[in-house]
Amino acid sequence: MESLPIGFLAALVGLAGGLILGLGWRLGGLCTLAALETAVYGTDQKRLRLWGIVLGVAILGTQFGARIGWINLEGTLYHAIAWNPLASVVGGLMFGYGMAMAGNCGFGALARFGGGDLRSLVLLVVMGITGFMALSGPLAPLRTSLFPQPEADGPGGIVYDLETSLGIPALLTVIAIAIACFAWALSNERLRADRKMIAWGIAAGLAVTWCFAGTSFLSDASLGAVAPEGPSFTAPIGRTLIYLMTATAGGITFSVGSVVGVALGAFIGSMIKGTFVWEACEDPRELGRQVGGAALMGVGGIIAMGCSIGQGVSGFAALSWSGPVTLLCIVVGALVGLRQLIGGFQAV
């Protein structure tokens, strides 16, 4: 460890976690938008309920890791930055609607690109650029004025707030939320019968825990040079583009490793299944809609400080208020977008 740059070690942590998530997308059906679409319009909730397994495992692993000192949740952006409910709502709705228009979230676009979909490469570039326009580019002053993100002035989050305001023990809150996730997932008979999908859901939840634990260890070892974080795919896509273009201006980090890991895992999974094939967009109108959706995801993900994975899974696992609220708004935004695409807002 002493002979390797700390950023490279963080990238290896991200690479391993991303690899599992990419394999899970390709081999286990871990696609957020497809899960919503099949549940609402295909009357099959198996893929949607699978995310209950992911969340339950990630919550238990992350929270117990924090209790034994392996994970520094207070150092993550989910607890170090004060929660802005308006940012979660507006950013989540923007991201969800953009996800429907694009046909993918950032995580799904990476996985599709790993399977040979060149349309997804265009979406990733647009999402990365627009995300950084809102993070540190020309849109940053407007974003910070409308959605300020000051440092937290003390402990917070679901567990802390319920314990201090209602006296509910922290351990009870963690276990109750995890059990609720598992119960919601396993109440679906089709999912209960699919052990392969359940196994990939468990693996994905453990990958999130691994990322939190690995970066927390490196944060302690480097005296804060590496920040504790979980998988997220909005700003990290932009950071990866910067690294690929300049290397020195944006060094190799956990973000770069996790982005590459997802694409690599999806590529390996597509080769295992024999489904790798080069694809391109044949309809310019469709590509235009997808590019617009990617731009909305880039800006919305920065406003909300995370995407369907970054807030919906990592933030949820950290049991910050931003996690479930942003996830709910992403779902609402995606459902509105899907309704527009499929029914044109026509009355049922």
mmCIF file of C-alpha atoms in Angstrom:
data_model
loop_
_atom_site.group_PDB
_atom_site.id
_atom_site.type_symbol
_atom_site.label_atom_id
_atom_site.label_comp_id
_atom_site.label_asym_id
_atom_site.label_seq_id
_atom_site.Cartn_x
_atom_site.Cartn_y
_atom_site.Cartn_z
ATOM 1 C CA MET A 1 0.000 0.000 0.000
ATOM 2 C CA GLU A 2 2.833 2.412 0.846
ATOM 3 C CA SER A 3 4.307 2.027 -2.651
ATOM 4 C CA LEU A 4 1.053 2.807 -4.523
ATOM 5 C CA PRO A 5 -0.614 6.224 -4.922
ATOM 6 C CA ILE A 6 -3.629 6.611 -2.676
ATOM 7 C CA GLY A 7 -5.812 7.630 -5.633
ATOM 8 C CA PHE A 8 -4.890 4.422 -7.435
ATOM 9 C CA LEU A 9 -5.875 2.350 -4.403
ATOM 10 C CA ALA A 10 -9.194 4.193 -4.211
ATOM 11 C CA ALA A 11 -9.717 3.474 -7.913
ATOM 12 C CA LEU A 12 -9.162 -0.230 -7.243
ATOM 13 C CA VAL A 13 -11.860 -0.122 -4.550
ATOM 14 C CA GLY A 14 -14.211 1.520 -7.023
ATOM 15 C CA LEU A 15 -13.227 -0.875 -9.789
ATOM 16 C CA ALA A 16 -14.097 -3.919 -7.673
ATOM 17 C CA GLY A 17 -17.431 -2.471 -6.552
ATOM 18 C CA GLY A 18 -18.317 -1.267 -10.036
ATOM 19 C CA LEU A 19 -17.400 -4.620 -11.535
ATOM 20 C CA ILE A 20 -19.959 -6.384 -9.347
ATOM 21 C CA LEU A 21 -22.618 -3.797 -10.128
ATOM 22 C CA GLY A 22 -21.946 -4.063 -13.871
ATOM 23 C CA LEU A 23 -22.156 -7.847 -13.749
ATOM 24 C CA GLY A 24 -25.347 -7.546 -11.710
ATOM 25 C CA TRP A 25 -26.912 -5.280 -14.347
ATOM 26 C CA ARG A 26 -26.101 -7.698 -17.155
ATOM 27 C CA LEU A 27 -26.609 -11.036 -15.376
ATOM 28 C CA GLY A 28 -29.031 -10.167 -12.570
ATOM 29 C CA GLY A 29 -31.428 -7.646 -14.088
ATOM 30 C CA LEU A 30 -30.338 -4.666 -11.965
ATOM 31 C CA CYS A 31 -31.756 -1.921 -14.190
ATOM 32 C CA THR A 32 -33.671 0.879 -12.476
ATOM 33 C CA LEU A 33 -35.713 2.187 -15.404
ATOM 34 C CA ALA A 34 -36.543 -1.266 -16.778
ATOM 35 C CA ALA A 35 -37.667 -2.296 -13.289
ATOM 36 C CA LEU A 36 -40.126 0.609 -13.148
ATOM 37 C CA GLU A 37 -41.329 0.099 -16.714
ATOM 38 C CA THR A 38 -41.998 -3.624 -16.358
ATOM 39 C CA ALA A 39 -43.721 -3.110 -12.993
ATOM 40 C CA VAL A 40 -46.069 -0.385 -14.228
ATOM 41 C CA TYR A 41 -46.645 -1.358 -17.851
ATOM 42 C CA GLY A 42 -45.655 -5.020 -17.918
ATOM 43 C CA THR A 43 -47.382 -6.129 -14.687
ATOM 44 C CA ASP A 44 -44.197 -7.866 -13.500
ATOM 45 C CA GLN A 45 -42.680 -6.455 -10.326
ATOM 46 C CA LYS A 46 -39.862 -8.963 -9.965
ATOM 47 C CA ARG A 47 -37.113 -6.621 -11.161
ATOM 48 C CA LEU A 48 -38.458 -3.730 -9.114
ATOM 49 C CA ARG A 49 -38.697 -5.808 -5.944
ATOM 50 C CA LEU A 50 -35.106 -6.968 -6.491
ATOM 51 C CA TRP A 51 -33.978 -3.506 -5.446
ATOM 52 C CA GLY A 52 -35.463 -4.232 -2.021
ATOM 53 C CA ILE A 53 -32.830 -6.956 -1.633
ATOM 54 C CA VAL A 54 -30.096 -4.556 -2.745
ATOM 55 C CA LEU A 55 -31.252 -1.888 -0.299
ATOM 56 C CA GLY A 56 -31.743 -4.265 2.625
ATOM 57 C CA VAL A 57 -28.244 -5.735 2.285
ATOM 58 C CA ALA A 58 -26.627 -2.339 1.663
ATOM 59 C CA ILE A 59 -28.353 -0.805 4.711
ATOM 60 C CA LEU A 60 -27.387 -3.640 7.045
ATOM 61 C CA GLY A 61 -23.813 -3.829 5.778
ATOM 62 C CA THR A 62 -23.233 -0.087 5.782
ATOM 63 C CA GLN A 63 -24.863 0.652 9.131
ATOM 64 C CA PHE A 64 -23.226 -2.232 10.970
ATOM 65 C CA GLY A 65 -19.918 -1.338 9.335
ATOM 66 C CA ALA A 66 -20.337 2.159 10.751
ATOM 67 C CA ARG A 67 -21.197 0.832 14.215
ATOM 68 C CA ILE A 68 -17.985 -1.221 14.415
ATOM 69 C CA GLY A 69 -15.844 1.590 13.062
ATOM 70 C CA TRP A 70 -15.137 0.260 9.587
ATOM 71 C CA ILE A 71 -17.194 2.916 7.784
ATOM 72 C CA ASN A 72 -17.062 6.664 8.369
ATOM 73 C CA LEU A 73 -20.562 7.745 7.424
ATOM 74 C CA GLU A 74 -20.129 11.190 8.968
ATOM 75 C CA GLY A 75 -17.417 11.889 6.408
ATOM 76 C CA THR A 76 -19.650 11.123 3.424
ATOM 77 C CA LEU A 77 -21.483 13.891 1.582
ATOM 78 C CA TYR A 78 -24.764 12.378 2.788
ATOM 79 C CA HIS A 79 -24.024 13.488 6.352
ATOM 80 C CA ALA A 80 -21.253 16.062 6.012
ATOM 81 C CA ILE A 81 -23.458 18.399 3.923
ATOM 82 C CA ALA A 82 -26.713 19.753 5.325
ATOM 83 C CA TRP A 83 -29.756 18.253 3.643
ATOM 84 C CA ASN A 84 -31.619 20.583 1.299
ATOM 85 C CA PRO A 85 -35.106 19.100 0.756
ATOM 86 C CA LEU A 86 -35.814 21.365 -2.222
ATOM 87 C CA ALA A 87 -32.655 20.154 -3.959
ATOM 88 C CA SER A 88 -33.690 16.530 -3.428
ATOM 89 C CA VAL A 89 -37.156 17.177 -4.855
ATOM 90 C CA VAL A 90 -36.192 19.330 -7.843
ATOM 91 C CA GLY A 91 -33.039 17.393 -8.672
ATOM 92 C CA GLY A 92 -34.783 14.055 -8.222
ATOM 93 C CA LEU A 93 -37.691 14.997 -10.468
ATOM 94 C CA MET A 94 -35.321 16.324 -13.137
ATOM 95 C CA PHE A 95 -33.195 13.205 -12.990
ATOM 96 C CA GLY A 96 -36.163 10.835 -13.091
ATOM 97 C CA TYR A 97 -37.824 12.581 -16.029
ATOM 98 C CA GLY A 98 -34.503 12.740 -17.862
ATOM 99 C CA MET A 99 -33.948 9.047 -17.151
ATOM 100 C CA ALA A 100 -37.226 8.204 -18.868
ATOM 101 C CA MET A 101 -36.418 10.431 -21.853
ATOM 102 C CA ALA A 102 -32.918 8.979 -22.175
ATOM 103 C CA GLY A 103 -34.069 5.389 -21.659
ATOM 104 C CA ASN A 104 -31.377 4.870 -19.025
ATOM 105 C CA CYS A 105 -29.831 6.321 -15.911
ATOM 106 C CA GLY A 106 -26.071 6.918 -15.766
ATOM 107 C CA PHE A 107 -25.524 3.462 -14.296
ATOM 108 C CA GLY A 108 -27.638 1.836 -16.997
ATOM 109 C CA ALA A 109 -25.924 3.812 -19.759
ATOM 110 C CA LEU A 110 -22.528 2.611 -18.541
ATOM 111 C CA ALA A 111 -23.764 -0.967 -18.477
ATOM 112 C CA ARG A 112 -25.287 -0.688 -21.938
ATOM 113 C CA PHE A 113 -22.095 0.812 -23.306
ATOM 114 C CA GLY A 114 -20.232 -2.152 -21.851
ATOM 115 C CA GLY A 115 -22.512 -4.344 -23.961
ATOM 116 C CA GLY A 116 -21.711 -2.459 -27.192
ATOM 117 C CA ASP A 117 -24.426 0.235 -27.268
ATOM 118 C CA LEU A 118 -22.774 3.298 -28.816
ATOM 119 C CA ARG A 119 -25.851 5.440 -28.179
ATOM 120 C CA SER A 120 -25.097 5.144 -24.496
ATOM 121 C CA LEU A 121 -21.611 6.546 -25.060
ATOM 122 C CA VAL A 122 -23.213 9.729 -26.406
ATOM 123 C CA LEU A 123 -25.487 9.896 -23.362
ATOM 124 C CA LEU A 124 -22.551 9.431 -20.995
ATOM 125 C CA VAL A 125 -20.593 12.252 -22.605
ATOM 126 C CA VAL A 126 -23.583 14.616 -22.497
ATOM 127 C CA MET A 127 -24.416 13.669 -18.925
ATOM 128 C CA GLY A 128 -20.810 14.114 -17.792
ATOM 129 C CA ILE A 129 -20.429 17.526 -19.456
ATOM 130 C CA THR A 130 -23.763 18.974 -18.309
ATOM 131 C CA GLY A 131 -23.193 17.605 -14.821
ATOM 132 C CA PHE A 132 -19.899 19.475 -14.550
ATOM 133 C CA MET A 133 -21.490 22.591 -16.036
ATOM 134 C CA ALA A 134 -23.773 22.549 -12.989
ATOM 135 C CA LEU A 135 -21.090 21.398 -10.537
ATOM 136 C CA SER A 136 -18.262 23.807 -11.305
ATOM 137 C CA GLY A 137 -19.012 25.371 -14.696
ATOM 138 C CA PRO A 138 -21.192 28.267 -15.876
ATOM 139 C CA LEU A 139 -24.337 26.906 -14.211
ATOM 140 C CA ALA A 140 -22.644 26.480 -10.824
ATOM 141 C CA PRO A 141 -23.366 30.013 -9.472
ATOM 142 C CA LEU A 142 -27.057 29.648 -10.295
ATOM 143 C CA ARG A 143 -27.188 26.193 -8.725
ATOM 144 C CA THR A 144 -25.503 27.275 -5.509
ATOM 145 C CA SER A 145 -27.745 30.328 -5.187
ATOM 146 C CA LEU A 146 -30.930 28.322 -5.712
ATOM 147 C CA PHE A 147 -29.830 25.147 -3.916
ATOM 148 C CA PRO A 148 -27.130 25.980 -1.356
ATOM 149 C CA GLN A 149 -25.235 23.046 0.130
ATOM 150 C CA PRO A 150 -23.600 24.244 3.375
ATOM 151 C CA GLU A 151 -21.736 21.936 5.687
ATOM 152 C CA ALA A 152 -23.858 20.199 8.300
ATOM 153 C CA ASP A 153 -23.702 21.852 11.718
ATOM 154 C CA GLY A 154 -23.934 18.542 13.550
ATOM 155 C CA PRO A 155 -25.056 14.915 13.339
ATOM 156 C CA GLY A 156 -28.203 14.163 11.384
ATOM 157 C CA GLY A 157 -29.954 11.590 9.272
ATOM 158 C CA ILE A 158 -32.828 9.176 9.779
ATOM 159 C CA VAL A 159 -31.258 7.145 12.581
ATOM 160 C CA TYR A 160 -30.024 10.138 14.592
ATOM 161 C CA ASP A 161 -33.209 12.177 14.185
ATOM 162 C CA LEU A 162 -35.520 9.326 15.196
ATOM 163 C CA GLU A 163 -33.367 8.537 18.218
ATOM 164 C CA THR A 164 -33.097 12.126 19.453
ATOM 165 C CA SER A 165 -36.689 13.181 18.717
ATOM 166 C CA LEU A 166 -38.654 9.999 19.403
ATOM 167 C CA GLY A 167 -36.235 7.952 21.480
ATOM 168 C CA ILE A 168 -36.202 5.059 18.992
ATOM 169 C CA PRO A 169 -32.926 3.113 19.399
ATOM 170 C CA ALA A 170 -30.628 3.409 16.397
ATOM 171 C CA LEU A 171 -30.216 -0.356 16.039
ATOM 172 C CA LEU A 172 -33.977 -0.855 16.002
ATOM 173 C CA THR A 173 -34.379 1.705 13.214
ATOM 174 C CA VAL A 174 -31.696 0.061 11.087
ATOM 175 C CA ILE A 175 -33.097 -3.443 11.505
ATOM 176 C CA ALA A 176 -36.699 -2.320 10.966
ATOM 177 C CA ILE A 177 -35.900 -0.521 7.697
ATOM 178 C CA ALA A 178 -33.832 -3.434 6.412
ATOM 179 C CA ILE A 179 -36.543 -5.965 7.288
ATOM 180 C CA ALA A 180 -39.140 -3.786 5.553
ATOM 181 C CA CYS A 181 -37.002 -3.786 2.400
ATOM 182 C CA PHE A 182 -36.578 -7.562 2.508
ATOM 183 C CA ALA A 183 -40.270 -8.150 3.216
ATOM 184 C CA TRP A 184 -41.314 -5.919 0.312
ATOM 185 C CA ALA A 185 -38.900 -7.715 -2.005
ATOM 186 C CA LEU A 186 -39.628 -11.299 -0.973
ATOM 187 C CA SER A 187 -43.389 -10.894 -0.917
ATOM 188 C CA ASN A 188 -43.123 -11.250 -4.697
ATOM 189 C CA GLU A 189 -43.483 -14.938 -5.521
ATOM 190 C CA ARG A 190 -41.597 -14.725 -8.812
ATOM 191 C CA LEU A 191 -38.599 -13.127 -7.138
ATOM 192 C CA ARG A 192 -38.590 -15.687 -4.340
ATOM 193 C CA ALA A 193 -38.332 -18.415 -6.974
ATOM 194 C CA ASP A 194 -35.406 -16.762 -8.769
ATOM 195 C CA ARG A 195 -32.391 -17.485 -6.581
ATOM 196 C CA LYS A 196 -29.996 -16.165 -9.198
ATOM 197 C CA MET A 197 -31.553 -12.700 -9.106
ATOM 198 C CA ILE A 198 -31.593 -12.724 -5.309
ATOM 199 C CA ALA A 199 -27.899 -13.661 -5.279
ATOM 200 C CA TRP A 200 -27.058 -10.729 -7.559
ATOM 201 C CA GLY A 201 -29.132 -8.418 -5.388
ATOM 202 C CA ILE A 202 -27.140 -9.519 -2.335
ATOM 203 C CA ALA A 203 -23.882 -9.089 -4.258
ATOM 204 C CA ALA A 204 -24.853 -5.554 -5.323
ATOM 205 C CA GLY A 205 -25.735 -4.581 -1.749
ATOM 206 C CA LEU A 206 -22.404 -5.935 -0.519
ATOM 207 C CA ALA A 207 -20.615 -4.020 -3.295
ATOM 208 C CA VAL A 208 -22.071 -0.772 -1.924
ATOM 209 C CA THR A 209 -20.893 -1.691 1.572
ATOM 210 C CA TRP A 210 -17.456 -2.597 0.190
ATOM 211 C CA CYS A 211 -17.126 0.824 -1.444
ATOM 212 C CA PHE A 212 -18.035 2.653 1.767
ATOM 213 C CA ALA A 213 -15.667 0.492 3.827
ATOM 214 C CA GLY A 214 -12.767 0.615 1.364
ATOM 215 C CA THR A 215 -12.857 4.382 0.935
ATOM 216 C CA SER A 216 -13.294 4.887 4.697
ATOM 217 C CA PHE A 217 -10.160 2.824 5.340
ATOM 218 C CA LEU A 218 -8.217 4.810 2.740
ATOM 219 C CA SER A 219 -9.555 8.066 4.172
ATOM 220 C CA ASP A 220 -8.128 7.175 7.576
ATOM 221 C CA ALA A 221 -4.850 5.963 6.071
ATOM 222 C CA SER A 222 -4.425 9.125 3.974
ATOM 223 C CA LEU A 223 -5.581 11.570 6.673
ATOM 224 C CA GLY A 224 -8.578 12.601 4.610
ATOM 225 C CA ALA A 225 -6.990 12.715 1.148
ATOM 226 C CA VAL A 226 -9.647 10.209 0.047
ATOM 227 C CA ALA A 227 -13.264 10.875 0.964
ATOM 228 C CA PRO A 228 -15.516 8.032 2.161
ATOM 229 C CA GLU A 229 -18.128 7.435 -0.530
ATOM 230 C CA GLY A 230 -20.415 4.910 -2.146
ATOM 231 C CA PRO A 231 -21.184 4.268 -5.813
ATOM 232 C CA SER A 232 -22.735 7.153 -7.736
ATOM 233 C CA PHE A 233 -22.853 7.888 -11.450
ATOM 234 C CA THR A 234 -23.410 11.573 -12.171
ATOM 235 C CA ALA A 235 -20.356 13.636 -11.198
ATOM 236 C CA PRO A 236 -18.125 10.518 -11.383
ATOM 237 C CA ILE A 237 -18.878 10.207 -15.105
ATOM 238 C CA GLY A 238 -17.640 13.773 -15.608
ATOM 239 C CA ARG A 239 -14.562 13.108 -13.464
ATOM 240 C CA THR A 240 -13.779 10.054 -15.563
ATOM 241 C CA LEU A 241 -14.022 12.077 -18.781
ATOM 242 C CA ILE A 242 -11.666 14.685 -17.324
ATOM 243 C CA TYR A 243 -9.193 11.992 -16.297
ATOM 244 C CA LEU A 244 -9.285 10.360 -19.720
ATOM 245 C CA MET A 245 -8.689 13.721 -21.416
ATOM 246 C CA THR A 246 -6.101 15.238 -19.107
ATOM 247 C CA ALA A 247 -4.968 12.758 -16.415
ATOM 248 C CA THR A 248 -3.077 15.477 -14.548
ATOM 249 C CA ALA A 249 -5.987 17.926 -14.228
ATOM 250 C CA GLY A 250 -8.219 15.221 -12.799
ATOM 251 C CA GLY A 251 -6.326 12.314 -11.296
ATOM 252 C CA ILE A 252 -7.379 8.714 -10.966
ATOM 253 C CA THR A 253 -9.868 8.344 -8.122
ATOM 254 C CA PHE A 254 -12.563 6.104 -6.704
ATOM 255 C CA SER A 255 -14.984 7.704 -9.168
ATOM 256 C CA VAL A 256 -12.878 6.717 -12.172
ATOM 257 C CA GLY A 257 -12.486 3.170 -10.918
ATOM 258 C CA SER A 258 -16.199 2.699 -10.247
ATOM 259 C CA VAL A 259 -17.218 4.038 -13.682
ATOM 260 C CA VAL A 260 -14.718 1.812 -15.484
ATOM 261 C CA GLY A 261 -15.728 -1.096 -13.263
ATOM 262 C CA VAL A 262 -19.394 -0.936 -14.248
ATOM 263 C CA ALA A 263 -18.596 -0.796 -17.964
ATOM 264 C CA LEU A 264 -16.076 -3.625 -17.619
ATOM 265 C CA GLY A 265 -18.447 -5.760 -15.552
ATOM 266 C CA ALA A 266 -21.216 -5.283 -18.096
ATOM 267 C CA PHE A 267 -18.821 -6.178 -20.912
ATOM 268 C CA ILE A 268 -17.777 -9.386 -19.155
ATOM 269 C CA GLY A 269 -21.414 -10.207 -18.425
ATOM 270 C CA SER A 270 -22.420 -9.674 -22.055
ATOM 271 C CA MET A 271 -19.603 -11.956 -23.185
ATOM 272 C CA ILE A 272 -20.721 -14.622 -20.713
ATOM 273 C CA LYS A 273 -24.292 -14.413 -22.034
ATOM 274 C CA GLY A 274 -23.160 -14.078 -25.640
ATOM 275 C CA THR A 275 -25.151 -10.859 -26.087
ATOM 276 C CA PHE A 276 -22.384 -8.381 -26.898
ATOM 277 C CA VAL A 277 -23.221 -6.532 -30.105
ATOM 278 C CA TRP A 278 -22.391 -3.104 -31.489
ATOM 279 C CA GLU A 279 -25.492 -0.902 -31.685
ATOM 280 C CA ALA A 280 -26.125 2.608 -32.996
ATOM 281 C CA CYS A 281 -29.138 4.904 -33.166
ATOM 282 C CA GLU A 282 -31.057 4.734 -36.435
ATOM 283 C CA ASP A 283 -33.550 7.506 -35.609
ATOM 284 C CA PRO A 284 -32.094 11.017 -35.086
ATOM 285 C CA ARG A 285 -35.294 12.117 -33.314
ATOM 286 C CA GLU A 286 -34.877 9.356 -30.762
ATOM 287 C CA LEU A 287 -31.253 10.308 -30.193
ATOM 288 C CA GLY A 288 -32.249 13.957 -29.752
ATOM 289 C CA ARG A 289 -34.749 13.002 -27.053
ATOM 290 C CA GLN A 290 -32.159 10.827 -25.336
ATOM 291 C CA VAL A 291 -29.534 13.574 -25.400
ATOM 292 C CA GLY A 292 -32.022 15.993 -23.836
ATOM 293 C CA GLY A 293 -32.771 13.408 -21.151
ATOM 294 C CA ALA A 294 -29.061 12.923 -20.473
ATOM 295 C CA ALA A 295 -28.643 16.692 -19.998
ATOM 296 C CA LEU A 296 -31.498 16.732 -17.495
ATOM 297 C CA MET A 297 -29.919 13.823 -15.628
ATOM 298 C CA GLY A 298 -26.552 15.565 -15.516
ATOM 299 C CA VAL A 299 -27.927 18.779 -14.030
ATOM 300 C CA GLY A 300 -30.555 17.062 -11.851
ATOM 301 C CA GLY A 301 -28.061 14.597 -10.438
ATOM 302 C CA ILE A 302 -25.744 17.416 -9.371
ATOM 303 C CA ILE A 303 -28.574 19.384 -7.780
ATOM 304 C CA ALA A 304 -29.708 16.306 -5.832
ATOM 305 C CA MET A 305 -26.089 15.295 -5.092
ATOM 306 C CA GLY A 306 -26.633 11.861 -6.560
ATOM 307 C CA CYS A 307 -28.510 9.677 -9.010
ATOM 308 C CA SER A 308 -30.740 6.623 -8.770
ATOM 309 C CA ILE A 309 -27.706 4.757 -7.422
ATOM 310 C CA GLY A 310 -25.848 7.599 -5.698
ATOM 311 C CA GLN A 311 -28.836 8.719 -3.624
ATOM 312 C CA GLY A 312 -31.305 5.887 -4.229
ATOM 313 C CA VAL A 313 -28.923 3.179 -3.011
ATOM 314 C CA SER A 314 -25.773 4.717 -1.475
ATOM 315 C CA GLY A 315 -27.627 7.601 0.184
ATOM 316 C CA PHE A 316 -30.374 5.236 1.331
ATOM 317 C CA ALA A 317 -27.771 2.839 2.747
ATOM 318 C CA ALA A 318 -26.264 5.750 4.677
ATOM 319 C CA LEU A 319 -29.807 6.393 6.003
ATOM 320 C CA SER A 320 -29.662 10.070 5.162
ATOM 321 C CA TRP A 321 -32.960 11.817 4.529
ATOM 322 C CA SER A 322 -31.787 12.743 1.040
ATOM 323 C CA GLY A 323 -31.615 9.084 0.003
ATOM 324 C CA PRO A 324 -35.273 7.980 0.190
ATOM 325 C CA VAL A 325 -36.646 11.446 -0.662
ATOM 326 C CA THR A 326 -34.528 11.751 -3.801
ATOM 327 C CA LEU A 327 -35.325 8.166 -4.760
ATOM 328 C CA LEU A 328 -39.059 8.825 -4.435
ATOM 329 C CA CYS A 329 -38.787 11.947 -6.601
ATOM 330 C CA ILE A 330 -36.734 10.073 -9.206
ATOM 331 C CA VAL A 331 -39.460 7.431 -9.373
ATOM 332 C CA VAL A 332 -42.178 10.079 -9.758
ATOM 333 C CA GLY A 333 -40.226 11.905 -12.460
ATOM 334 C CA ALA A 334 -39.547 8.657 -14.326
ATOM 335 C CA LEU A 335 -43.200 7.621 -14.186
ATOM 336 C CA VAL A 336 -44.263 10.998 -15.601
ATOM 337 C CA GLY A 337 -41.724 10.612 -18.384
ATOM 338 C CA LEU A 338 -42.761 7.053 -19.169
ATOM 339 C CA ARG A 339 -46.410 8.094 -19.229
ATOM 340 C CA GLN A 340 -45.561 10.819 -21.735
ATOM 341 C CA LEU A 341 -43.585 8.442 -23.945
ATOM 342 C CA ILE A 342 -46.109 5.614 -23.868
ATOM 343 C CA GLY A 343 -49.431 7.403 -23.625
ATOM 344 C CA GLY A 344 -48.711 11.047 -24.387
ATOM 345 C CA PHE A 345 -50.483 12.051 -21.147
ATOM 346 C CA GLN A 346 -53.750 10.727 -22.554
ATOM 347 C CA ALA A 347 -56.495 10.120 -20.023
ATOM 348 C CA VAL A 348 -56.907 6.523 -18.990
#
